[in-house]
Each structure stands twice: as structure tokens, then as C-alpha cells.
Short mmCIF file of C-alpha atoms and ligand atoms in Angstrom, two decimals:
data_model
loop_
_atom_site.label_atom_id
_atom_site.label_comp_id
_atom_site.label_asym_id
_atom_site.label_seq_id
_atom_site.Cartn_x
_atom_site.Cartn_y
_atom_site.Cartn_z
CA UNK A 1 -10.13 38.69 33.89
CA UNK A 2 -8.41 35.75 32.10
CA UNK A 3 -9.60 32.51 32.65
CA UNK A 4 -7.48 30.12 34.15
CA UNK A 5 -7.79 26.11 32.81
CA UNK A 6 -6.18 23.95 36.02
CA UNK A 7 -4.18 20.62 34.40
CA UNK A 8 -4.84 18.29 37.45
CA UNK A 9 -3.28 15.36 38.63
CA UNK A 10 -4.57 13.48 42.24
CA UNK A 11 -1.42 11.88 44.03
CA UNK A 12 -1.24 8.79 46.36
CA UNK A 13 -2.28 11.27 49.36
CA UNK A 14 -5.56 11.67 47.51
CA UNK A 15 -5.20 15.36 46.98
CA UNK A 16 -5.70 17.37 43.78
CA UNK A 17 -2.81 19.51 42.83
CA UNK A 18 -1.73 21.31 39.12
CA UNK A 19 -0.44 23.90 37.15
CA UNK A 20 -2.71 26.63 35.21
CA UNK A 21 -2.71 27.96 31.95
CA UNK A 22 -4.69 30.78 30.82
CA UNK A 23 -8.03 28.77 29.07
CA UNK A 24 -7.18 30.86 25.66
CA UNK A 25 -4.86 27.68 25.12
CA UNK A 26 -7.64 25.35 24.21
CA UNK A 27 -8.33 27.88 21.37
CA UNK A 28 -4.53 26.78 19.70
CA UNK A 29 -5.39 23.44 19.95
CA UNK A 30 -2.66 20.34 20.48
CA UNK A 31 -1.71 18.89 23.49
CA UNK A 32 -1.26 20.95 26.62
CA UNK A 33 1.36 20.23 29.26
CA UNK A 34 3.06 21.47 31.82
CA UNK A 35 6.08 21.23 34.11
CA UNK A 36 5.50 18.26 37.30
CA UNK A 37 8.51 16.64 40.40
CA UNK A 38 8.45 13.30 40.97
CA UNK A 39 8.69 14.14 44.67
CA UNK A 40 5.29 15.94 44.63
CA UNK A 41 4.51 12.12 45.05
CA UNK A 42 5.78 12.01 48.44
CA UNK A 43 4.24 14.66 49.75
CA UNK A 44 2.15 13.76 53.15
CA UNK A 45 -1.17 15.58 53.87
CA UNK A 46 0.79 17.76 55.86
CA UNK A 47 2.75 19.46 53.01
CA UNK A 48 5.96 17.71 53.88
CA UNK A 49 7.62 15.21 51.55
CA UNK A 50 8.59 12.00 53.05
CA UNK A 51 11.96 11.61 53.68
CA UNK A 52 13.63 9.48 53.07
CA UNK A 53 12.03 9.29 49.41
CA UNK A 54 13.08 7.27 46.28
CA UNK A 55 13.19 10.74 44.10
CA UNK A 56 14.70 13.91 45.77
CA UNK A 57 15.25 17.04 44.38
CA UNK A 58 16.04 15.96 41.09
CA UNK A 59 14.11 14.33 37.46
CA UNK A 60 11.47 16.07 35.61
CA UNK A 61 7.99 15.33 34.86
CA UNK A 62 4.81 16.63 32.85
CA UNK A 63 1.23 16.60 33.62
CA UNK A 64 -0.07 15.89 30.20
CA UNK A 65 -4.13 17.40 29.77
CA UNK A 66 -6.82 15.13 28.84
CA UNK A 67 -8.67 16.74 26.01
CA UNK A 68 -11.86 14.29 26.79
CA UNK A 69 -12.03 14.90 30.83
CA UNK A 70 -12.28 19.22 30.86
CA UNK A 71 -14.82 20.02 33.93
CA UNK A 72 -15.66 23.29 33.77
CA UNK A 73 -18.26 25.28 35.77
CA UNK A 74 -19.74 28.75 36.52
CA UNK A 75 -20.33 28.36 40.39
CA UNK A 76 -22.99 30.98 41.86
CA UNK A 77 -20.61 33.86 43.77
CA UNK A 78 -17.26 32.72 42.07
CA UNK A 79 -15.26 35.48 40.42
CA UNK A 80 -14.40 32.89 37.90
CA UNK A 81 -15.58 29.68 36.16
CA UNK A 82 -13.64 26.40 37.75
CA UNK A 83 -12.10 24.83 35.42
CA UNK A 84 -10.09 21.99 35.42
CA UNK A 85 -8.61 19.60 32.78
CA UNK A 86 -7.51 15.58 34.40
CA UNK A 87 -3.87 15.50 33.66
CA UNK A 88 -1.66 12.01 33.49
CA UNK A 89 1.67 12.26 34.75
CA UNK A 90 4.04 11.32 31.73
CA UNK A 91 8.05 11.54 31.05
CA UNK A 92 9.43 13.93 29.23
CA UNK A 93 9.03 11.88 26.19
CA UNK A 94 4.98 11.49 26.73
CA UNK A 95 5.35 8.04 27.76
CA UNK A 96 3.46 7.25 30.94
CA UNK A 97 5.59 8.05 34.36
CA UNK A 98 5.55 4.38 36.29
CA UNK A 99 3.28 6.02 39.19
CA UNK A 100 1.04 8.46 37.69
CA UNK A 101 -2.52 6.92 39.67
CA UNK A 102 -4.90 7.06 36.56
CA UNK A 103 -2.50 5.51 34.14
CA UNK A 104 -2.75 2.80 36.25
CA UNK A 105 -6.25 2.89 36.68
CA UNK A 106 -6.33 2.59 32.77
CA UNK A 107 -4.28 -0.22 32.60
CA UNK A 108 -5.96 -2.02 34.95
CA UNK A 109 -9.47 -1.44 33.23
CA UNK A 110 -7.86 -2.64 30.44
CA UNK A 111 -6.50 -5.89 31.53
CA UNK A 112 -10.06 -6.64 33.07
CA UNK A 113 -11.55 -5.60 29.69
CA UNK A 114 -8.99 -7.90 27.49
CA UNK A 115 -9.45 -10.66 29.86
CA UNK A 116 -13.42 -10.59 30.20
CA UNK A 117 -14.22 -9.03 27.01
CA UNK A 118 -16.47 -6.63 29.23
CA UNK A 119 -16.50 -3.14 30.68
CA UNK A 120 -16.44 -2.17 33.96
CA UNK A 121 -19.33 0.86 35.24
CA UNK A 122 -18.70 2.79 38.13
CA UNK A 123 -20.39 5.47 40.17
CA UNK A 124 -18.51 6.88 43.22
CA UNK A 125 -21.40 7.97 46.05
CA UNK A 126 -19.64 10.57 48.59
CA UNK A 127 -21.17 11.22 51.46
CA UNK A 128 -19.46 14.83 53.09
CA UNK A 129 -19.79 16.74 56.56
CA UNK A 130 -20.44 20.55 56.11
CA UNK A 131 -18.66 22.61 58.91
CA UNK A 132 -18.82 26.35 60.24
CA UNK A 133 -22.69 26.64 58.64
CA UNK A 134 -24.34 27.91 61.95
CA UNK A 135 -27.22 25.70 61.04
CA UNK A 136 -29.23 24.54 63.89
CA UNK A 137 -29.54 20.95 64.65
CA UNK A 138 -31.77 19.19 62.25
CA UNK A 139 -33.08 15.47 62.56
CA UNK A 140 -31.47 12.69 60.80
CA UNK A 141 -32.27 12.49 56.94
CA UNK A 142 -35.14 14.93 57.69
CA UNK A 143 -36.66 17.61 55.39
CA UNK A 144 -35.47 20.14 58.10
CA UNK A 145 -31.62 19.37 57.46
CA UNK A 146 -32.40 19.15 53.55
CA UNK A 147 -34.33 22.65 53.50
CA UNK A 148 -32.09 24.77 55.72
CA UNK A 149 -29.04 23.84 53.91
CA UNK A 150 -30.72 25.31 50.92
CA UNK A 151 -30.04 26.44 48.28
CA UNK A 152 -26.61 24.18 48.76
CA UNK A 153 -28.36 21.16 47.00
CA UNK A 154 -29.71 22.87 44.68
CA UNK A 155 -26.80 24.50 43.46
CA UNK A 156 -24.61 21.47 43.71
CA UNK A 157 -26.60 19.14 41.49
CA UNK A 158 -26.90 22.13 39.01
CA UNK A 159 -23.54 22.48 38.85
CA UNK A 160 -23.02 18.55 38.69
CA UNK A 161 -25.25 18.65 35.51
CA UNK A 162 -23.12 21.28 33.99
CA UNK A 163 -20.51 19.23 34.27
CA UNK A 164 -22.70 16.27 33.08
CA UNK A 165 -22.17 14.14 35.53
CA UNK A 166 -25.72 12.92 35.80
CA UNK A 167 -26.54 14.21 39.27
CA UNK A 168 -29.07 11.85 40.65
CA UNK A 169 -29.94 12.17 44.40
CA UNK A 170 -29.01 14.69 47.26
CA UNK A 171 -29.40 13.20 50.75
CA UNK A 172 -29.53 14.31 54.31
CA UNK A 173 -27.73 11.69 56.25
CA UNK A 174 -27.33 10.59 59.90
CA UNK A 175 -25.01 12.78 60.82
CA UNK A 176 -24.98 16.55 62.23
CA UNK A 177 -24.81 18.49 58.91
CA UNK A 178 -23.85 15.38 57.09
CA UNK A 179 -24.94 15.15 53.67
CA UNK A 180 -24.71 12.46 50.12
CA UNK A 181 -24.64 13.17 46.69
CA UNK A 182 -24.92 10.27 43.61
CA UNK A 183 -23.90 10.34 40.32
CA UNK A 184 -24.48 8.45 37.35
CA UNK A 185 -22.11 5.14 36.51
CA UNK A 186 -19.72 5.96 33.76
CA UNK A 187 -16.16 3.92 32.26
CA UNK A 188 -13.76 3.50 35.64
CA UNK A 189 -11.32 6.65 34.41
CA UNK A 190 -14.75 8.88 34.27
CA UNK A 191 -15.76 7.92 37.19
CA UNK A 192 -12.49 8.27 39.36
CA UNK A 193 -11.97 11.76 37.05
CA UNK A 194 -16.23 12.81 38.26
CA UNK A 195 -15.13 11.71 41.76
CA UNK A 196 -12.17 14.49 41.71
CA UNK A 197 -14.18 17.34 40.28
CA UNK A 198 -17.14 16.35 42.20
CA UNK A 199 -15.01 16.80 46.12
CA UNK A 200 -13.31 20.04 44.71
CA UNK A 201 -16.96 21.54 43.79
CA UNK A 202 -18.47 20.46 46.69
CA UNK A 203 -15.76 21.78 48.92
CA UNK A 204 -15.73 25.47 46.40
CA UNK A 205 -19.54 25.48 46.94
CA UNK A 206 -19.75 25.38 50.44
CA UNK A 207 -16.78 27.74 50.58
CA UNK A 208 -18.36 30.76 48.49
CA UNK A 209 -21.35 30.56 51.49
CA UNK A 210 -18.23 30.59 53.98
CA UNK A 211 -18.95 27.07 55.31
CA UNK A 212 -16.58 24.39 54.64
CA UNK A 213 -17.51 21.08 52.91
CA UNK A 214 -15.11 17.73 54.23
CA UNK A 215 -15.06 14.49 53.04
CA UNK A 216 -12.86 13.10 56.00
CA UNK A 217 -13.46 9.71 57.11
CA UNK A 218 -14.43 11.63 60.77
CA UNK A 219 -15.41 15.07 61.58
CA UNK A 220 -15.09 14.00 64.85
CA UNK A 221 -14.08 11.03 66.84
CA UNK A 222 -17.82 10.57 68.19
CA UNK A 223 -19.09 11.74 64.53
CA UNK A 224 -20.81 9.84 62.04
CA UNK A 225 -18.11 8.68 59.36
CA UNK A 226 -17.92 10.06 55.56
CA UNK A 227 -17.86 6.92 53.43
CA UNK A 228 -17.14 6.82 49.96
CA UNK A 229 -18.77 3.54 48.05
CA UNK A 230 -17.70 2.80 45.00
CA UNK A 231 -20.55 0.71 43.10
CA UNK A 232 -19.29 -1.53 39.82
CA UNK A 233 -21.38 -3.45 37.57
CA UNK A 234 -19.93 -5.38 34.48
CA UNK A 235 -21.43 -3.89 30.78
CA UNK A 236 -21.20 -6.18 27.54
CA UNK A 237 -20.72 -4.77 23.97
CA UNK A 238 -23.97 -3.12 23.86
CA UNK A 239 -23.47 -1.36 26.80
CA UNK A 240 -26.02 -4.32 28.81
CA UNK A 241 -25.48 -4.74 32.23
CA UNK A 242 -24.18 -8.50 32.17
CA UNK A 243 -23.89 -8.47 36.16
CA UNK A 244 -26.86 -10.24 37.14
CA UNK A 245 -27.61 -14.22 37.35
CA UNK A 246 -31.10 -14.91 38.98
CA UNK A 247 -29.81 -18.54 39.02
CA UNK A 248 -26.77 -17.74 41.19
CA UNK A 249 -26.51 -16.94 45.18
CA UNK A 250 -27.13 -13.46 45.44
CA UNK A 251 -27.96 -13.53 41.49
CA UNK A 252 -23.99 -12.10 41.19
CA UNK A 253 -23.06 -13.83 37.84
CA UNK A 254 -19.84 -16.42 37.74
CA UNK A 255 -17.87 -13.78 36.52
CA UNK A 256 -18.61 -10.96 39.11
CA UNK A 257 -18.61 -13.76 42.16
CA UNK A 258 -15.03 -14.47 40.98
CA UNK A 259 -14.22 -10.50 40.67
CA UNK A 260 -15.75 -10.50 44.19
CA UNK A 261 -14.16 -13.26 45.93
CA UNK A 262 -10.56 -11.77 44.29
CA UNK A 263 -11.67 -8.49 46.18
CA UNK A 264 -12.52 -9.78 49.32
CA UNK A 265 -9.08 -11.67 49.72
CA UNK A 266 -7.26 -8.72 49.46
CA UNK A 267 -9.40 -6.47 51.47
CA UNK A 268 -6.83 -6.16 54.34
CA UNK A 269 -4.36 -4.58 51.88
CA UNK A 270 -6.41 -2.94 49.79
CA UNK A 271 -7.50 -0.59 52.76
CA UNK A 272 -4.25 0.35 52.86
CA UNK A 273 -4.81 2.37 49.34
CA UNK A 274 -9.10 2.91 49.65
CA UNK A 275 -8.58 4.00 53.47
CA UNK A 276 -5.27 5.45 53.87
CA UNK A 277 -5.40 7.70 56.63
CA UNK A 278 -4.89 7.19 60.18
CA UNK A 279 -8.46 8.20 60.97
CA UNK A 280 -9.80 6.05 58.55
CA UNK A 281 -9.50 3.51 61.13
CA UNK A 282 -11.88 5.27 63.70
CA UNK A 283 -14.56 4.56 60.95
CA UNK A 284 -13.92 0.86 59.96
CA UNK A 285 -15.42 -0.11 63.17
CA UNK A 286 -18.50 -2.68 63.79
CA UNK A 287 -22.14 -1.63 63.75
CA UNK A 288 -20.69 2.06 62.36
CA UNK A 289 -22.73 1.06 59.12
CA UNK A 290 -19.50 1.11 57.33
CA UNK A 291 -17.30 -2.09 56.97
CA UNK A 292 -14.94 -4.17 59.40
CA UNK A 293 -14.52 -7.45 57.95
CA UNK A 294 -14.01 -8.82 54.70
CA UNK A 295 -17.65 -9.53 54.27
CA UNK A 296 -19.47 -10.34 50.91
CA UNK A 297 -22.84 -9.22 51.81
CA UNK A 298 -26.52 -9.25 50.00
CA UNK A 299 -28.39 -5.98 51.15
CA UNK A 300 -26.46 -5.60 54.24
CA UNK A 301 -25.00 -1.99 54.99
CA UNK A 302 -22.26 -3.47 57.58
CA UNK A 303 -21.00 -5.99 55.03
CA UNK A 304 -17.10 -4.71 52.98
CA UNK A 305 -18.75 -5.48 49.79
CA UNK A 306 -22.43 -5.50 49.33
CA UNK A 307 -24.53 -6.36 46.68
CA UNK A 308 -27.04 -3.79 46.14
CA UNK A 309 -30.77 -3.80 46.09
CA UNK A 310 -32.55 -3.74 42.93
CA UNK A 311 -35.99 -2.25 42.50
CA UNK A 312 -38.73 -3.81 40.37
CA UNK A 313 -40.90 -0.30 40.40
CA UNK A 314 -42.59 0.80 37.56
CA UNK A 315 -41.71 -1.97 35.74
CA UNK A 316 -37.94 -1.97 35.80
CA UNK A 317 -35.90 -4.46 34.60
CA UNK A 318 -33.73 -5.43 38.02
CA UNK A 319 -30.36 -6.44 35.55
CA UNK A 320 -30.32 -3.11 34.97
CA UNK A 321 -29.16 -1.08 38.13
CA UNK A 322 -27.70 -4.63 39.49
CA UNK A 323 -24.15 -3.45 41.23
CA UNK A 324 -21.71 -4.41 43.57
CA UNK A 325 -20.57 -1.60 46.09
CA UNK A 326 -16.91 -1.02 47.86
CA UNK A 327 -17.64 0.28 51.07
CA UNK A 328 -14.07 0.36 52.89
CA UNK A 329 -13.36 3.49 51.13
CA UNK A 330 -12.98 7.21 51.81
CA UNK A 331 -12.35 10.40 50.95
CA UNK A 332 -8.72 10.77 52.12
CA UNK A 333 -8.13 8.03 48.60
CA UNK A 334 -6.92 9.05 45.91
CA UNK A 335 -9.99 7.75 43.36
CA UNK A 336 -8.17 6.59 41.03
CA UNK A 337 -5.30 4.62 42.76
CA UNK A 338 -8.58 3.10 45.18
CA UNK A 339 -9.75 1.71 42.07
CA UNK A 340 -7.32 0.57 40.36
CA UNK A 341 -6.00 -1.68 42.96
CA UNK A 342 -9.99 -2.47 43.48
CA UNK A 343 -10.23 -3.97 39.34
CA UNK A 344 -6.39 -5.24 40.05
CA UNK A 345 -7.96 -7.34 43.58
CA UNK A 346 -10.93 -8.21 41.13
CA UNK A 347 -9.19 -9.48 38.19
CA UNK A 348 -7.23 -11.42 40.45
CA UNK A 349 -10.03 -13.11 41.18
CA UNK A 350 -10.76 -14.09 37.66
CA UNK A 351 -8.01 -15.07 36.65
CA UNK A 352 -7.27 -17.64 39.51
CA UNK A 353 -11.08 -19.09 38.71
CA UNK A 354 -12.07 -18.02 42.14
CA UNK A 355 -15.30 -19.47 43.79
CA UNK A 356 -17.70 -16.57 44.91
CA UNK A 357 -17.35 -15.67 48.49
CA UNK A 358 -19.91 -16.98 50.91
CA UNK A 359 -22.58 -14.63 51.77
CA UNK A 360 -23.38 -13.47 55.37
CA UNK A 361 -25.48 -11.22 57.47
CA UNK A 362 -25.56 -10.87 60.70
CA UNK A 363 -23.12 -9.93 63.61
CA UNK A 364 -19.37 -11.73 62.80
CA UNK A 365 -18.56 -11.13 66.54
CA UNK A 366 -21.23 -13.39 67.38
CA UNK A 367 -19.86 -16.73 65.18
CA UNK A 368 -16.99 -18.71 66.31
CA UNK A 369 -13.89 -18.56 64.71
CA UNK A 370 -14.35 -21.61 62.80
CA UNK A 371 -17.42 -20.48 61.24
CA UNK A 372 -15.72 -17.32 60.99
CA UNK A 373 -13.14 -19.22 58.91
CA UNK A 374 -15.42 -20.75 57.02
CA UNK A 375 -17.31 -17.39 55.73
CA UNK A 376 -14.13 -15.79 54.96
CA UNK A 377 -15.08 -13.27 57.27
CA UNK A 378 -11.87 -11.70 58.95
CA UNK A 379 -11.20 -8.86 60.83
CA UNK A 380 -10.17 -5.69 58.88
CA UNK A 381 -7.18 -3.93 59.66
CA UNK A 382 -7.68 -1.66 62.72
CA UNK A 383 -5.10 1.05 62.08
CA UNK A 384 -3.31 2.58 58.87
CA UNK A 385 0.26 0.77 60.57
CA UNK A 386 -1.49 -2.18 60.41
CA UNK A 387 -2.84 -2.00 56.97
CA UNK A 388 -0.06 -1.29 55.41
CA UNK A 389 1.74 -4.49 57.04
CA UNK A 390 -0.93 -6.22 55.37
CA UNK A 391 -0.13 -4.68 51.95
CA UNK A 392 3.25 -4.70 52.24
CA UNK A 393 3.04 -8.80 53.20
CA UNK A 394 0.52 -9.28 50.16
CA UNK A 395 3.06 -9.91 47.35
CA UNK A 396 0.19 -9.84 44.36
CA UNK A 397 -0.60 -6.22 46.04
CA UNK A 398 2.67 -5.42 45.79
CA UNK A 399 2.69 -5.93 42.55
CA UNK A 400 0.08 -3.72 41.90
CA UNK A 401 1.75 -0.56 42.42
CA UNK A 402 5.64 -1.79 41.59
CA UNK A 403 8.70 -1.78 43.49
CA UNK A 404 9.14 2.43 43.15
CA UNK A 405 5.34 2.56 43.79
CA UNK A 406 5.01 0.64 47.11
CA UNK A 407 8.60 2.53 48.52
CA UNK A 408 7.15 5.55 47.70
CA UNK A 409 3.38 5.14 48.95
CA UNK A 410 4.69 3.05 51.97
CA UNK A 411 7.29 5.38 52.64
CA UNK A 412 4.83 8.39 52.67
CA UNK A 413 2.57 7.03 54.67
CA UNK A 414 4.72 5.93 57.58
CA UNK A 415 5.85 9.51 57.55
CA UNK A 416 2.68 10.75 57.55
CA UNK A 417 1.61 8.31 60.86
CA UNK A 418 4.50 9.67 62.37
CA UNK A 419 3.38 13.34 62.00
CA UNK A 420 0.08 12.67 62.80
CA UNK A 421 1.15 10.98 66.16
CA UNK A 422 -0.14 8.52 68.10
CA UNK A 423 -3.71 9.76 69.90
CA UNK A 424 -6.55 9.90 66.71
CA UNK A 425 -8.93 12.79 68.80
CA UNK A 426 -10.70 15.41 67.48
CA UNK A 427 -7.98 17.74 67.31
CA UNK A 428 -6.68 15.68 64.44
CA UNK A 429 -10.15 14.79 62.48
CA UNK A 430 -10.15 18.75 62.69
CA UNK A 431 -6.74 18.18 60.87
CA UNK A 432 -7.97 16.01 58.26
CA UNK A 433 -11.17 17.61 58.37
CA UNK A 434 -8.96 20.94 56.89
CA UNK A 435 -7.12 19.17 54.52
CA UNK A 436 -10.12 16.96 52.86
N1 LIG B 501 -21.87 6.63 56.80
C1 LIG B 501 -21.67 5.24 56.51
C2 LIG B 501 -20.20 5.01 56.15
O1 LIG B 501 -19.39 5.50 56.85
C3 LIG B 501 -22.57 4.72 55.40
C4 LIG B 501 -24.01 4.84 55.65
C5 LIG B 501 -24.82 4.38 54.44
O2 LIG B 501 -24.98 3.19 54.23
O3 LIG B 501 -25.20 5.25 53.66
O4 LIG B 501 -19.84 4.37 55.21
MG1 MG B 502 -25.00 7.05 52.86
#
């Protein structure tokens, strides 16, 4: 059998597609590349390109491999070892196409980088509903649901070491046959690059045991929601986390509050890009655990962007797991693109000098609207139509993407409310649940 090596590229509808070469390639050395259409970018979830769309049936891409990201993997059952190179979309001439999600990713880590003098660490946490298993009910993050699903865990973080992404815990969560895994924080391009290989293992996995693994936002419209938190911490030189400030409120340090207070501004447009599908919406409710306002947030698992709890066990230094966490995001974003706007909201935030935003816990619903106001605490968007109003009225978020990029997203997305229709049931989480 020939071994196939996958070059991979994840578009603004969060999907992974690619071409494959036979993996005998690698052995001749120099760059690999293959063919890519720009109008692969407007393709919906539902396999039809947007139309109208800003490219058509004409221009010529390539998906240009990335030597440094290969993730490849014998999976128990599989006739073959998945393997799977992260490509960037370039022109013809190698330089970077104007939309290709983790070139701007890059750039954006960059600009944060040259403008802080510090790196940004990030560890995507997925949490994923498996479907068809015929596993009985099992209670809530018991040992029950852990042990039946077996040897599922098992082989997932043995796989996730193979592919060294540090596996680090395996949870059973509060939903029916929900489940979490964690990785390890690496650079922002890892991360978003571990995020991708991680979803298509998981989803393989539970495939070659003829369940099926989805990271939807809902399973179901009374189901437990599939979050995807994105945690960030800020690394000097030496590779010291730099995040924490005992002194501070909420010990976040000047220069995180400010990367903070730039996020939680643009929150209601940034869903647009970290929770882009219709459905999204059923989980960015209140008291779902998830996130419904723009909320800064010490400890608090309702809050948009919490800071995280730090343990002192054992003797640990508590700088150095200090991190933020992103929780308006799911699986139907494309890693990358979620965050890259995320660092673009952040820098944003920097560079204006920002103050940090207040903190809160509680129940917004039960505050006035003046103290509302004066928390910064606003309601999130409460459908995809709506969030994209709010990114399309956000100029600076705009800007993120570029004129082509926000016509093209924008103009995908409408098409792809419109073909998901109006009434978000279960019928379409099934949908999504097929697709992610
Ligand atoms: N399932 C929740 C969500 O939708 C998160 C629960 C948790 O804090 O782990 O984001
Ligand atoms: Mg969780």
C-alpha cells in the first residue's frame, strides 16, 4: 500500500480539506505543493459555494506544505497511518494568498510579538459529543462514562503523544457521551495546527469503532454544548510565563489586562469568526456554563473570558500555569482564523493603552443597565445574522480580515444561514453534528 501524506489547509467554514501525495515525496526533499481554487473559500458547510462570490471559476492557487507541522499517526484498526502535513495557501509565486487563515494567524502573532517583545502560548481544550456508541447512560463526569468508553481514551491520548502534542487530561463531561481532551500550550500556529489534527483524530478514532466523534456547538437543541476554550498566557525570552501580577486585580499583568480589555470590546464581532454557525447561538446562552456577555471574569465558568485558576500543590509556582481562556468559541471555527482575530482584538487593546476590564461574577441579568454599563458587560450576539452585523459594523474587525476577506467570509455565511433556514432543531444540530 503506498502511503498517502495529506497537504492540509482549514478554510473560513472551519473544515479541513487537501490534496495527497504519495509520503515517498518527503524522501526527495524541497518544498511540496500542490494545486488549490480560490473559491474552495466560499464553500458553506453544505458543500455549496456561496454565490454570489468575489472569485468564481477562475485564478489558481497552491497549498504550500509546512515541513515543521507533519502529524502523522498509526491509529489502532486503520489500514493506513494518518498523515497530514499543515499547508498555507500561497500564489503561484509562493507569496502568501491575502486569505489563507494561518498566514494570518502568523502575522498577527507577529505584530503582538514586535509590539510586546513577548510570545504568545496557547492550548486549545475541545470538549466533543460521541454519537451512535450504544453506550448506556452513564452519570455526569463519572468513572462509569470514562470506563465504558474504553479503550477510546486510551487510544486517543496515545495517539496525541505520537503526535507530541503533550496529551494531558481526558474528561467525562456533563453531557450524555460528552467527553474533553487537553493539550499542552505551544506558539499560536502550533496550537491552531494541534487543534486541526487533534478534531480529525478524534473524529478517525471514534470512526474505526463505528461511532462518530462531533465537535458541534449542539448535539442537540436540549444537549449540553461542545465548547472549545482557547487558553493564552504571555512567555518572555526565556520562555517565562510573564502573565501574572500578584499586585494587579485578578493578578492579570498591565500588559495582558490591556490584551484583555482589547478582547472584550470586540467580543460581539469576534463571535462572528470563533462561533460562526447558526447553532452556535443555541449555546451562547446564560447559565449554559459557556459565555453570553462580554464578561472578564476571575474563576467564573459563565464569564466570555476567564482568568483561570492556578494551583499552589506540591509546591508550584502559580506564574507558571497563569492563563487567560476564550470561551465563546467552537468547533464549527476555523482555529486558526478564531485566533487570529482573537491576538488582532488583543493587540488592539495594547496598542490603544487600554485599561483592564472590570471584573464580575455573578448573574448580569440581575444588575441594572447602568451597572451593566459600567462593567462592560453586554449582551452577546444571539444569532450568527446578528453577529455578523456586529462584525461587519466593527470597522477595526473589518480590518482584520480585508476588504476580499470580509466579502468572502460574510458572503459565505449569509449563504450558509440561508440554507440552513430559519428553525435551529435537532434535525439541523444532526446536520452540523455530520459535518463537525
Ligand atoms: N460545556 C461548556 C461549554 O459549552 C463548558 C463547560 C466547562 O467549563 O468545562 O463551553
Ligand atoms: Mg469542559
Amino acid at each position: 500500500m503506498t502511503e498517502l501524506l495529506t497537504l492540509v489547509t482549514t478554510d473560513y467554514a472551519g473544515i479541513t480539506r487537501g490534496r495527497s501525495v504519495p509520503a515517498s515525496r518527503l524522501a526527495q526533499g524541497g518544498l511540496i505543493s500542490t494545486g488549490w481554487v480560490p473559491a474552495n473559500m466560499s464553500l458553506t458547510p453544505f458543500d455549496l459555494i456561496a454565490d454570489p462570490n468575489p472569485w468564481g471559476s477562475s485564478g489558481d492557487l497552491r497549498l504550500l506544505g509546512d515541513d515543521r507541522a507533519r502529524y502523522r499517526v498509526q491509529l489502532p484498526g486503520a489500514a493506513t497511518a494518518t498523515h497530514m502535513m499543515m499547508a498555507d495557501i500561497v500564489n503561484l509565486d509562493g507569496a502568501p494568498w491575502a486569505l489563507c487563515p494561518r498566514s494570518l494567524l502568523r502575522s498577527a502573532l507577529a505584530d503582538l510579538t514586535a509590539a510586546t517583545g513577548l510570545t504568545l502560548k496557547v492550548s486549545f481544550e475541545h470538549e466533543f459529543t460521541l454519537l451512535d456508541t450504544g453506550l448506556p447512560p452513564a452519570p455526569a463526569f463519572s468513572l462509569r462514562a470514562l470506563r465504558q468508553a474504553d479503550p477510546f481514551g486510551s487510544e486517543l491520548m496515545a495517539a496525541f503523544g505520537a503526535l507530541e502534542m503533550e496529551p494531558e487530561v481526558f474528561i467525562a463531561e456533563y453531557g450524555r457521551d460528552q467527553y474533553e481532551v487537553a493539550i499542552g500550550p505551544a506558539d499560536g500556529v502550533t496550537a491552531a495546527d494541534r487543534a486541526v489534527a487533534l478534531r480529525e483524530v478524534v473524529r478517525e478514532l471514534a470512526g474505526l469503532r463505528g461511532w462518530r466523534a462531533t465537535f458541534a456547538p449542539k448535539a442537540a437543541v436540549a444537549g449540553v454544548g461542545n465548547g472549545v476554550h482557547i487558553h493564552m498566557s504571555f512567555a518572555d525570552a526565556k520562555g517565562q510565563n510573564v502573565t501574572r501580577d500578584p499586585s494587579r486585580p485578578g493578578q492579570v499583568s498591565a500588559l495582558m489586562g490591556a490584551f484583555a480589555a482589547g478582547i472584550v470590546r470586540h467580543m460581539p464581532a469576534l463571535v462572528a469568526l470563533t462561533a460562526p454557525a447558526p447553532i452556535s447561538y443555541l449555546r451562547l446562552r446564560p447559565h449554559n456554563w459557556s459565555s453570553a456577555w462580554t464578561w472578564f471574569g476571575d474563576c467564573d465558568r459563565e464569564s466570555s473570558l476567564r482568568i483561570c485558576p492556578v494551583t499552589t500543590l506540591g509546591g508550584a509556582d502559580p506564574a507558571r500555569a497563569f492563563n487567560l481562556e476564550y470561551r465563546a468559541a467552537d468547533g464549527c471555527a476555523c482555529p486558526h482564523l478564531a485566533l487570529g482575530a482573537v491576538v488582532r482584538a488583543g493587540l488592539q487593546g495594547i496598542t490603544e493603552g487600554l485599561a483592564d476590564p472590570p471584573l464580575f461574577s455573578g448573574d448580569p441579568a440581575d444588575l441594572s443597565g447602568a451597572e451593566q454599563d459600567r462593567l462592560g458587560l453586554r449582551r452577546l450576539p444571539e444569532s450568527l445574522g446578528e453577529a455578523l452585523d456586529a462584525f461587519t459594523s466593527d470597522t477595526v474587525a473589518r480590518g482584520w480580515l480585508g476588504n476580499l476577506g470580509v466579502e468572502t467570509y460574510v458572503g459565505m455565511k449569509r449563504a450558509e444561514i440561508a440554507l440552513a433556514g430559519d428553525v435551529l432543531d435537532d434535525a439541523l444540530c444532526a446536520r452540523y453534528a455530520g459535518i463537525y
